[in-house]
Coordinates of C-alpha atoms in Angstrom, one line a residue:
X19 CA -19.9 -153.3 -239.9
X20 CA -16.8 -154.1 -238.2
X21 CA -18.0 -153.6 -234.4
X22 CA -21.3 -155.5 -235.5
X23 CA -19.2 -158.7 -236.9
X24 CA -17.1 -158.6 -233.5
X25 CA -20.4 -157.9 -231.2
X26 CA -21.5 -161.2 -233.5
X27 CA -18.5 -163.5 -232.6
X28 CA -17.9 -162.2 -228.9
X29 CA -21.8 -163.6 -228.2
X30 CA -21.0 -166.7 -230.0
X31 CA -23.4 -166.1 -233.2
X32 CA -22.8 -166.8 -236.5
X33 CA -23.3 -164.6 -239.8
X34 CA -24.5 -166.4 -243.2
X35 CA -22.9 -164.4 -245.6
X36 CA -19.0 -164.0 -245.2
X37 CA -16.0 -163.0 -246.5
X38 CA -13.5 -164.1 -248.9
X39 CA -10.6 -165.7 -247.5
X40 CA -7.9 -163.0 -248.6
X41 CA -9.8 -160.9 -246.6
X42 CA -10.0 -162.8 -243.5
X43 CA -5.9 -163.1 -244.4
X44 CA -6.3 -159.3 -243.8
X45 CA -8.0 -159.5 -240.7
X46 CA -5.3 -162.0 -239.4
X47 CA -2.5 -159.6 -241.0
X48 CA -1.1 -162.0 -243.2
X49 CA 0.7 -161.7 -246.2
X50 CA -1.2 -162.1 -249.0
X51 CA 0.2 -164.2 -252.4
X52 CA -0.5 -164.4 -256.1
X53 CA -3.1 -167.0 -255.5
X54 CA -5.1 -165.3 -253.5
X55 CA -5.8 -163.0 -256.6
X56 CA -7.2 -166.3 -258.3
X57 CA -10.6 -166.1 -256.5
X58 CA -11.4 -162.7 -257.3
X59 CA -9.9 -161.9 -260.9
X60 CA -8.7 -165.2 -262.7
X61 CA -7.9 -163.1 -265.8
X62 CA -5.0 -161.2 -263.6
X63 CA -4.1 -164.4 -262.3
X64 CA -2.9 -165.9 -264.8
X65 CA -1.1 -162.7 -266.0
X66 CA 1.2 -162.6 -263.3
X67 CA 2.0 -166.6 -263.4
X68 CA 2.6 -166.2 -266.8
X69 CA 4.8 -163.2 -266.0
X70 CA 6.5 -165.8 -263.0
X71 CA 7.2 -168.8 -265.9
X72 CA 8.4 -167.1 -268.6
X73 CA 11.5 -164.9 -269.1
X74 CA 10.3 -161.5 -270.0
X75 CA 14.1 -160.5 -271.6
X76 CA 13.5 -163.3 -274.3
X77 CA 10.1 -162.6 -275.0
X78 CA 11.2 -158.8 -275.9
X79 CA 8.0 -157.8 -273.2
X80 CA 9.1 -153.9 -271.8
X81 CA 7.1 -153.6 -268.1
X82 CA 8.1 -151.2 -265.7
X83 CA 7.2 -150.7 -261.7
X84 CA 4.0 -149.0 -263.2
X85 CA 0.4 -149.9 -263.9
X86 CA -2.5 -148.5 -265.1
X87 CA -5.7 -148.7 -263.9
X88 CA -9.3 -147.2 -264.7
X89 CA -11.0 -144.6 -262.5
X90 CA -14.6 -143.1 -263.4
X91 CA -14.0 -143.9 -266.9
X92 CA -10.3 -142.3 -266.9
X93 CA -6.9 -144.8 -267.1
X94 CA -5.3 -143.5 -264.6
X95 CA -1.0 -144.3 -264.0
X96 CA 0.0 -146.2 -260.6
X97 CA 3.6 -146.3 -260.0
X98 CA 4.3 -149.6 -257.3
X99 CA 7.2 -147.8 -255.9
X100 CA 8.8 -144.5 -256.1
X101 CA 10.1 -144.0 -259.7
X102 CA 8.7 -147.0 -260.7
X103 CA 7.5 -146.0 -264.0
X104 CA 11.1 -145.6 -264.7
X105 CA 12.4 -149.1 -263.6
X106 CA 12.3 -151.5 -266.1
X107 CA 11.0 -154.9 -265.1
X108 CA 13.6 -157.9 -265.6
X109 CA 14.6 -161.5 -264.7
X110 CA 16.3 -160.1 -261.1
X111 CA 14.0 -157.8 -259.8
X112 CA 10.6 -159.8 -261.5
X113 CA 9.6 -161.9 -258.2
X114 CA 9.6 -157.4 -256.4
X115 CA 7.4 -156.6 -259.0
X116 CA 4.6 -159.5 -259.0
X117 CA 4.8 -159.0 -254.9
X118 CA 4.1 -155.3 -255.5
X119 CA 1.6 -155.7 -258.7
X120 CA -0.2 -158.8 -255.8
X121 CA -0.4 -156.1 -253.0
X122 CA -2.0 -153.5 -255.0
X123 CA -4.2 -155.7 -256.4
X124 CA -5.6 -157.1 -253.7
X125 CA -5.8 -153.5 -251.6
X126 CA -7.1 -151.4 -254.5
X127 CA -9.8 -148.7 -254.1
X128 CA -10.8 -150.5 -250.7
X129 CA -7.7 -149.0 -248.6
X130 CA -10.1 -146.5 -246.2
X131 CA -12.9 -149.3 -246.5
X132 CA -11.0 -151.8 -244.9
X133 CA -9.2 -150.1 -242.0
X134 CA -12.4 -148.7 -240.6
X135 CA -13.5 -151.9 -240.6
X136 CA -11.1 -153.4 -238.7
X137 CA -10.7 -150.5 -236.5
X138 CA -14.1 -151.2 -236.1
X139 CA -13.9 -154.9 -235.1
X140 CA -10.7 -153.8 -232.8
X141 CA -12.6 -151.7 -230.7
X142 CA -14.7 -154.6 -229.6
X143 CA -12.6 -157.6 -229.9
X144 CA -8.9 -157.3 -230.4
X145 CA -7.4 -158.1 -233.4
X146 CA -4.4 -160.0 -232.2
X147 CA -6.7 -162.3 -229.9
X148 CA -7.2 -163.6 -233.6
X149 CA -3.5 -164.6 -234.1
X150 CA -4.1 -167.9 -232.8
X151 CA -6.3 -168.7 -235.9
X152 CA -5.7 -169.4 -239.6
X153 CA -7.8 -167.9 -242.1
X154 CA -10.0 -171.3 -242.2
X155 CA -10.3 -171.8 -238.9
X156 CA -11.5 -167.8 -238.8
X157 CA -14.0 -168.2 -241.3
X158 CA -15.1 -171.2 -239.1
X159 CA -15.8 -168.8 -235.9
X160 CA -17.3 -166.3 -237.7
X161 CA -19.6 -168.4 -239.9
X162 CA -20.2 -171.4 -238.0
X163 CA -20.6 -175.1 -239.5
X164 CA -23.4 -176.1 -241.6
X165 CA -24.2 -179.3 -242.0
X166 CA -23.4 -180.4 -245.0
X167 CA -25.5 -182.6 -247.0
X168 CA -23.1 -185.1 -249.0
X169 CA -25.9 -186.9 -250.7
X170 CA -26.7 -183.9 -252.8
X171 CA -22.9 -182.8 -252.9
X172 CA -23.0 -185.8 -254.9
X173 CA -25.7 -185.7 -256.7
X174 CA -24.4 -182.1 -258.1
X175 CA -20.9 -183.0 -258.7
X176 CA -19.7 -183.2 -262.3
X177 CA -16.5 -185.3 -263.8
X178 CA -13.2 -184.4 -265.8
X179 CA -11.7 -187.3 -267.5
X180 CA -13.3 -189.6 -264.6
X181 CA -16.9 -190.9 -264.4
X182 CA -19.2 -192.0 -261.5
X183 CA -18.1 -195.1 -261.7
X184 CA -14.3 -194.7 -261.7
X185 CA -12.6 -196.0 -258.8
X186 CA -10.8 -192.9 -257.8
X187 CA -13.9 -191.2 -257.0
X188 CA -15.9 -194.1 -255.2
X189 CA -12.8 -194.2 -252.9
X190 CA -13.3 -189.9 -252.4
X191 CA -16.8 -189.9 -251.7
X192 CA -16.1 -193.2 -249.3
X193 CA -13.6 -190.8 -247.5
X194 CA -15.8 -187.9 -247.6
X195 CA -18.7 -190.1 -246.4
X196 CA -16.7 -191.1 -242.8
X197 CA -15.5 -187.6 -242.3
X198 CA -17.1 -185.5 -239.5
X199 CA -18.3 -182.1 -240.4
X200 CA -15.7 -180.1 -239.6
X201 CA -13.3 -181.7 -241.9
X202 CA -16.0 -181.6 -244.7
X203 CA -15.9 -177.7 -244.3
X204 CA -12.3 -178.0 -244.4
X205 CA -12.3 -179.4 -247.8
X206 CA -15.0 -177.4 -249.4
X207 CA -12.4 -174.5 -248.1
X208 CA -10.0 -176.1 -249.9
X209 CA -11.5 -176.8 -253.1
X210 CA -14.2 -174.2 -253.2
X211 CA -12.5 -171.1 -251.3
X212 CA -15.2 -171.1 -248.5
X213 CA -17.4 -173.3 -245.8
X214 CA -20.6 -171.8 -247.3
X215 CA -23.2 -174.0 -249.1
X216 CA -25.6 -171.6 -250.8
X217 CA -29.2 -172.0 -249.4
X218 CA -30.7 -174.2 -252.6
X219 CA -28.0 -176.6 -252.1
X220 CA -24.5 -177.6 -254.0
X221 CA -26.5 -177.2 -257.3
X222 CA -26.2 -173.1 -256.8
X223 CA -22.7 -173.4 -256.5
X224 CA -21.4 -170.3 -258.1
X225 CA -17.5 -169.8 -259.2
X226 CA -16.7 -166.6 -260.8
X227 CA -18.2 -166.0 -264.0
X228 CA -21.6 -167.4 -262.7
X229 CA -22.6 -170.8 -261.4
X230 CA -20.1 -173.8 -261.2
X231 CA -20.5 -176.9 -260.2
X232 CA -18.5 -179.0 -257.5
X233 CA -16.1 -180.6 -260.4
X234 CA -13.3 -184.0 -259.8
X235 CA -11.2 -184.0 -262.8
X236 CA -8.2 -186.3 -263.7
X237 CA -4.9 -184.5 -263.2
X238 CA -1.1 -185.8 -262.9
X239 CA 0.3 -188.7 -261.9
X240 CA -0.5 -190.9 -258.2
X241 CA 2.7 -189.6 -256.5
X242 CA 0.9 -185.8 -256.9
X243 CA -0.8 -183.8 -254.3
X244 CA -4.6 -183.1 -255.3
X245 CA -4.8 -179.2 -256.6
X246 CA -7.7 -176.6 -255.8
X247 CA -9.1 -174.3 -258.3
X248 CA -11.1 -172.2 -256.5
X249 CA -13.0 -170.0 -259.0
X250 CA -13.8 -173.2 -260.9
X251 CA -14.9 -175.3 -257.6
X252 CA -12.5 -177.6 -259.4
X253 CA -10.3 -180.4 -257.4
X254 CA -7.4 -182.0 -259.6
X255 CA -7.4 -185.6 -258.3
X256 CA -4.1 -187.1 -259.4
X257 CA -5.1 -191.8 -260.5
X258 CA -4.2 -192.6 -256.9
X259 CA -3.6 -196.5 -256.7
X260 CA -5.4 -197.3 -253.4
X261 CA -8.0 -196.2 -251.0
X262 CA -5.4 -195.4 -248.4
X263 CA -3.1 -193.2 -250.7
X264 CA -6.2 -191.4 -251.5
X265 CA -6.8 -190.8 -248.1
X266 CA -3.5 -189.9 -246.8
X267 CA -2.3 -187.1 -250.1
X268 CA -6.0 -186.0 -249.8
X269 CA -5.7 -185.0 -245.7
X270 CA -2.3 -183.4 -246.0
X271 CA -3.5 -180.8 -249.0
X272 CA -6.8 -180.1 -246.7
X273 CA -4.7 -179.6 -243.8
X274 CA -1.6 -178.9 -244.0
X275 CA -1.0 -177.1 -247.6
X276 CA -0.2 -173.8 -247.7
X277 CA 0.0 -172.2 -251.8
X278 CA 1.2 -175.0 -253.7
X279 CA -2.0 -177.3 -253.4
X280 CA -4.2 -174.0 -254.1
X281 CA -4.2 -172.3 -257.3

């Protein structure tokens, strides 16, 4: 599958179906974070933040360096580092331990699976010619642009503590209105975890227990970056006061945000 993706983008054509963007952080070699885990298993993901924002010590919670994990119907014992079922988690050595628990996560069960694809993929086009890419811009190359239908984006978005008519979201759909294409795909990246509409439109939408609509809810206060929720499709849009504050927070969290406008 590998050398087939990499024949696919050295002759400049495009494949439908993709990947998830962690992955394509694998292809690039990047480390991956606690959010990335939010897109594939939301439950976990809000484990481990609650893990990060509370103090384990006070809350009398005993974790060690060790998980368990079900294989073929048997719970099977992983230890995240040598003699780890022996090291207690604690307030010092907590931010190891959610790094560790993240990595595992995100590699389980699909170690082999993934290096012979990209040993694949290396064979016919290099893996560091990729470094000059983010993992956007390389599910961009890989997928191609669509083009992106707004009218029916807006038809099948719904509203959190906004409505249609609510200024906020006039002024969004204004802004998404006068963008070109590629920085509509950048934003459905942002907010939806990929570029990919599915082939019935933005009414098939599907987060991940099942379909999900495009949502714009209410969240925070004007001097706030807008938030993604990627499993939800969900874009917290803080009461901005203006069309041109709207604009301007809403640009730097497509393009320039890196794990603090994603959750």
């Amino acid at each position: 599958i590998g050398r087939f993706i990499a024949m696919a983008m050295y002759h400049g054509k495009f494949i439908y179906s993709g990947f998830t963007m962690p992955f394509y952080k694998r292809m690039l070699n990047r480390k991956l974070t606690m959010k990335d885990i939010e897109s594939i298993d939301p439950e976990f993901y809000n484990s481990l933040i609650w893990i990060r924002d509370n103090n384990l010590e006070e809350c009398g919670l005993e974790m060690f360096f060790s998980v368990d994990f079900e294989l073929l119907g048997e719970i099977k014992p992983h230890e995240l580092k040598p003699g780890g079922a022996e090291i207690m988690v604690n307030e010092e050595n907590k931010e190891e331990y959610l790094e560790l628990v993240t990595e595992w996560r995100m590699t389980r069960g699909i170690e082999e699976q993934t290096k012979s694809f990209l040993d694949g993929f290396n064979e016919v086009v290099p893996l560091e010619w990729l470094q000059y890419f983010d993992e956007r811009e390389l599910e961009l190359i890989i997928c191609g642009m669509q083009n992106i239908d707004v009218e029916d984006w807006q038809k099948n978005t719904i509203y959190r503590h906004y409505t249609k008519t609510s200024k906020q979201v006039q002024w969004f759909w204004t802004y998404v209105k006068s963008m070109d294409n590629e920085t509509r795909s950048r934003l459905l990246q942002f907010v939806c975890g990929t570029c990919r509409v599915p082939v019935g439109g933005f009414g098939e939408l599907m987060g991940s227990n099942g379909p999900q609509r495009f949502c714009i809810e209410q969240v925070g206060k004007d001097s706030w970056l807008p938030r993604s929720h990627t499993c939800f499709n969900r874009l917290d849009l803080p009461p901005y006061k203006s069309y041109e504050q709207l604009v301007e927070k809403l640009k730097f969290a497509i393009e320039e945000t890196e794990g603090f406008g994603q959750e």
